[in-house]
Amino acid sequence: MENKIEFRGITKYFPGVKALDNISFTANGGEVLALMGENGAGKSTLLKILNGDYQQTSGEYLINGESCHFSSPSEAVAAGVGVIYQERQVMLQLTAGENIFLGRLPTGAFGHIKTKEIHEKAQKIIDEFGLNMKSTDKVKDLSIAYQQMVEIMKAYSRENLKMIAFDEPTASLSDTEIASLFRIIRKLKAEGKVVIYVSHRMGEIRQIADRVAIFKDGCFVGDSKVEDITDAELIRKMVGRDLGDVFSSLDRNKTIGDVVLEARNVQSPFLKPTSFYVRAGEVLGFSGLVGAGRTELVRAITGVDRMTGGEVFLEGKPLVCKSPHDAIAKGVVMVPEDRKLQGIIPRLSVGSNISVGSLDKLSGFLGHIDLKAERKMGEEGKRNFNIKTPDLEKAIVELSGGNQQKTIVARWMASKPKVLILDEPTKGIDVGAKAEFYSMICQFAKEGIAVILISSEMSEVIGLSDRIIVMKGRKISGEISAMEATEEKLLTMAMMEEHTNV
Amino acid sequence: MSKKTIKLPISANSLILVIVMLLITVIFTAINPNFLTAANMVNILVASVQIGLTSIGITFLMMTGGTDLSAGAVASACAVFVAWGLQNTPLNWVVLVLLAMVMAAVAGTLNGLMVTKLNLVPFIATLVSQTVWKGVGYLLCNGKPLVLSDKGLSLFCKGRLFGVPYTVYLMFVFFIIFGYILAKTKFGRSIFAIGGNAEAARLAGINSTRIKILCYIMTSVFAALAGIILAGRMNSANPASNANIHFDAITAANLGGVSMVGGVGSISSVVLGVLLVQAFNSGLNMIGVSQYWQYVARGVLLFGSLAIDFYRQRARMKRLLADSMKNL
């Protein structure tokens, strides 16, 4: 029987965000359908609705013609829907076999688990997959790739498996591991399962996918057979707007000054030794795939993560940050990548969210806050950054995503920084607000601030930066001036082994 | 937006508390007319000092997302310590009370360190110290209540001005001071930020470790003060007499709109919560409900408060979502 999943008008709201807007398309069994789109385009949200993590606000999805509604992931799993995430969802202390049958372990009369039966059945699947491991191996002793395989087998072991989705499955896999993953995917496809594959890597999509569905800003833009669409077309559809215009109209006249921040062999538990510098008035772009170490680098510099080696210099003087507080006091501030988890303080007002980064400056003897100065700071932030809110007393969580982000930027600009680090500043915000951010970033550079821009949207990095550093595998893999940079070059540097810039 | 919203002088939550308070007053008075007399109102105020003082510290602590189960044990241990000191040392009562405060501060620091440095869940960390301080209290008095007879301390705990004890004034002075601190200072704002989003607060340069430890210290010190005042009023320090003080204080704070997950609250609403809890406890006594049923009733009261809190959060989320759907 041919499997099929049909999405009809799926819409999903979060407070302040419309994450999915009337999504309709069909995924067929026996083919690999790639979902593509920029970060925040809605691919992951759609997968989470499919596996019962989220509930759609409106619309429905049909599996083999039957309208389904999963109110929890366990319901989705029971109905034959498997989603494999980047983060492993396996129990490390259990054996591979136990993991594969977790949730429906065969038990005897008194509830004891039939271990032998589990391992017999599990080993059969493992052999079928052609993997060099035993069902009795503890998962914690397996490589990341094999842990992922255990998850796939867990989904596969359900006789009723109809669909399996992969969310950026290759992020932490080596080439040979990717090859064996693809072999498994082809096997699933041959068995008529619906396979959905989410990835940013163009090369992989061309290798494994039959059809590609393109998402943009929460909308389904269209689909195409992979061989019928060129990379350029695909990117244009994903971006969906002629960004050339947005960027060329930016006012980028400015003078670049002396080196403000310099990192020499900075190291952390999450980062290999890394060196770079940024000048006053310069926008230094950081490109690379998710997990390449860009965020980890700025976290180490700003004292969020512990530095285990190397030195940082601010205007020639050593900068030692034991906590973010130290970095902020010295004028090195960061707009973090996850607005919701790391940026906003949801229940506080817009005004307080702006002032919270400058409490030291706003409070006097005995720590009382100068409310007048605080109010002024809020008003200025609201005006300068065009934050759309009826008043400063409104809780920040009630604003749209773009306005929340503007508030966070206002927080840090109010602290009069020397170095402004923006980590994915336009993730998940609408197109209009994006353009506003672009001109803001240029304005900051013009004012002489050294700007570090981390972005997974390559057009953004190219269009805004003066210089671009590409990271791969937790270290810098190359540097290129904005003039020479193209998306292909950046992607090559982000994905190739050992690239040196000439 | 065509519909005008009427701005009330007090929050909706405070209004509910006032209504509930009126309601229980009517019920208790109907059963025992002595409930609604001036003398009884003063009695309720006097008795509310224990919960009131403890609730100040607990409010700050709960705002950061913490909790403290050891406050009652610390309060008892400190009260017993003062009584023991008056009997066995030549020290003045003021010195002994100050030493007891230091002892409480140590207890609070240890709680804070367990939570921030060892990453223990506040519940478990303070459960550990609860047992330890309970033991210290019993050790100091050999398990028997100590007589506490010091003129100065009695005057402090029982002396009255215009018919109302000094301690009631003291409580309200603390309410005002700490209400100001919570609403208008860097310390207070940092507490809101930590309770609202601890990671964002850290990235915004707030030293959450220090502030959390300070909140644990505040909780212990206020509880100790409450315990000493109770002992002074009763002329006796009993190692078991404050065992539930944190429970009532948590109920009062939660009724006053301080969420168990932190990030929201104000002292002024907590004052209403304190009065409500004490009126509830006193009223149950006056209408002759047995001590054991009172335990059940207190549990039900906190449960009711938590349930209201839960539905309030859920209604808020729904409203936010509806707003987004309208405006996007």
PDB file of C-alpha atoms in Angstrom, chain A residues 13-18 57 304 324-325 328 340-347 352 355 360 363 367-369 371 374 397-398 412, chain B residues 180 184-187 189-190 192-193 196-197 199-206 263-264 313 316-317 319-321 323-325 328:
ATOM      1  CA  TYR A  13       0.285  30.864  15.859  1.00  0.00           C
ATOM      2  CA  PHE A  14       2.568  31.419  18.797  1.00  0.00           C
ATOM      3  CA  PRO A  15       2.223  34.479  20.993  1.00  0.00           C
ATOM      4  CA  GLY A  16       3.628  37.253  18.823  1.00  0.00           C
ATOM      5  CA  VAL A  17       4.435  35.029  15.853  1.00  0.00           C
ATOM      6  CA  LYS A  18       2.576  33.481  12.992  1.00  0.00           C
ATOM      7  CA  THR A  57      -4.269  26.556  15.253  1.00  0.00           C
ATOM      8  CA  VAL A 304      28.928  33.233  28.977  1.00  0.00           C
ATOM      9  CA  PRO A 324      28.503  38.393  30.994  1.00  0.00           C
ATOM     10  CA  HIS A 325      28.401  41.201  33.551  1.00  0.00           C
ATOM     11  CA  ILE A 328      28.855  44.374  29.487  1.00  0.00           C
ATOM     12  CA  LYS A 340      12.771  33.578  23.648  1.00  0.00           C
ATOM     13  CA  LEU A 341      15.119  31.606  25.881  1.00  0.00           C
ATOM     14  CA  GLN A 342      18.049  33.996  26.170  1.00  0.00           C
ATOM     15  CA  GLY A 343      16.786  37.429  25.227  1.00  0.00           C
ATOM     16  CA  ILE A 344      13.450  38.537  26.539  1.00  0.00           C
ATOM     17  CA  ILE A 345      12.291  38.520  30.136  1.00  0.00           C
ATOM     18  CA  PRO A 346       8.697  37.797  29.192  1.00  0.00           C
ATOM     19  CA  ARG A 347       6.707  39.190  32.095  1.00  0.00           C
ATOM     20  CA  SER A 352      12.248  47.263  31.904  1.00  0.00           C
ATOM     21  CA  SER A 355      16.832  49.075  31.032  1.00  0.00           C
ATOM     22  CA  ASP A 360      24.345  49.607  37.047  1.00  0.00           C
ATOM     23  CA  SER A 363      20.879  52.922  39.923  1.00  0.00           C
ATOM     24  CA  GLY A 367      20.608  50.697  44.534  1.00  0.00           C
ATOM     25  CA  HIS A 368      17.431  52.643  43.902  1.00  0.00           C
ATOM     26  CA  ILE A 369      16.671  53.019  40.209  1.00  0.00           C
ATOM     27  CA  LEU A 371      12.962  55.982  37.240  1.00  0.00           C
ATOM     28  CA  GLU A 374      14.928  54.727  32.999  1.00  0.00           C
ATOM     29  CA  VAL A 397       5.893  38.940  25.368  1.00  0.00           C
ATOM     30  CA  GLU A 398       2.831  40.680  23.955  1.00  0.00           C
ATOM     31  CA  TRP A 412      22.217  46.848  24.317  1.00  0.00           C
TER      32      TRP A 412
ATOM     33  CA  TYR B 180       9.973  49.726  47.851  1.00  0.00           C
ATOM     34  CA  LYS B 184      12.158  50.388  42.756  1.00  0.00           C
ATOM     35  CA  THR B 185      15.695  49.152  43.216  1.00  0.00           C
ATOM     36  CA  LYS B 186      18.282  47.324  41.191  1.00  0.00           C
ATOM     37  CA  PHE B 187      18.081  44.393  43.613  1.00  0.00           C
ATOM     38  CA  ARG B 189      14.495  44.497  39.407  1.00  0.00           C
ATOM     39  CA  SER B 190      17.141  41.804  39.248  1.00  0.00           C
ATOM     40  CA  PHE B 192      12.046  40.066  38.615  1.00  0.00           C
ATOM     41  CA  ALA B 193      14.505  39.358  35.812  1.00  0.00           C
ATOM     42  CA  GLY B 196      11.180  35.783  34.603  1.00  0.00           C
ATOM     43  CA  ASN B 197      14.026  34.246  32.636  1.00  0.00           C
ATOM     44  CA  GLU B 199      19.299  32.697  31.418  1.00  0.00           C
ATOM     45  CA  ALA B 200      18.301  36.013  29.856  1.00  0.00           C
ATOM     46  CA  ALA B 201      19.007  37.715  33.186  1.00  0.00           C
ATOM     47  CA  ARG B 202      22.485  36.207  33.306  1.00  0.00           C
ATOM     48  CA  LEU B 203      23.185  37.287  29.726  1.00  0.00           C
ATOM     49  CA  ALA B 204      21.946  40.766  30.670  1.00  0.00           C
ATOM     50  CA  GLY B 205      24.727  40.937  33.238  1.00  0.00           C
ATOM     51  CA  ILE B 206      22.816  40.067  36.396  1.00  0.00           C
ATOM     52  CA  GLY B 263       8.890  36.582  37.933  1.00  0.00           C
ATOM     53  CA  VAL B 264       5.666  38.218  39.136  1.00  0.00           C
ATOM     54  CA  GLN B 313      -1.508  31.609  33.666  1.00  0.00           C
ATOM     55  CA  ARG B 316      -3.101  34.720  30.026  1.00  0.00           C
ATOM     56  CA  MET B 317      -1.528  32.449  27.410  1.00  0.00           C
ATOM     57  CA  ARG B 319      -5.300  35.889  25.599  1.00  0.00           C
ATOM     58  CA  LEU B 320      -1.786  36.402  24.213  1.00  0.00           C
ATOM     59  CA  LEU B 321      -2.405  33.906  21.442  1.00  0.00           C
ATOM     60  CA  ASP B 323      -4.033  38.910  20.416  1.00  0.00           C
ATOM     61  CA  SER B 324      -1.396  37.593  18.045  1.00  0.00           C
ATOM     62  CA  MET B 325      -4.020  36.066  15.789  1.00  0.00           C
ATOM     63  CA  LEU B 328      -0.646  39.420  12.604  1.00  0.00           C
TER      64      LEU B 328
END
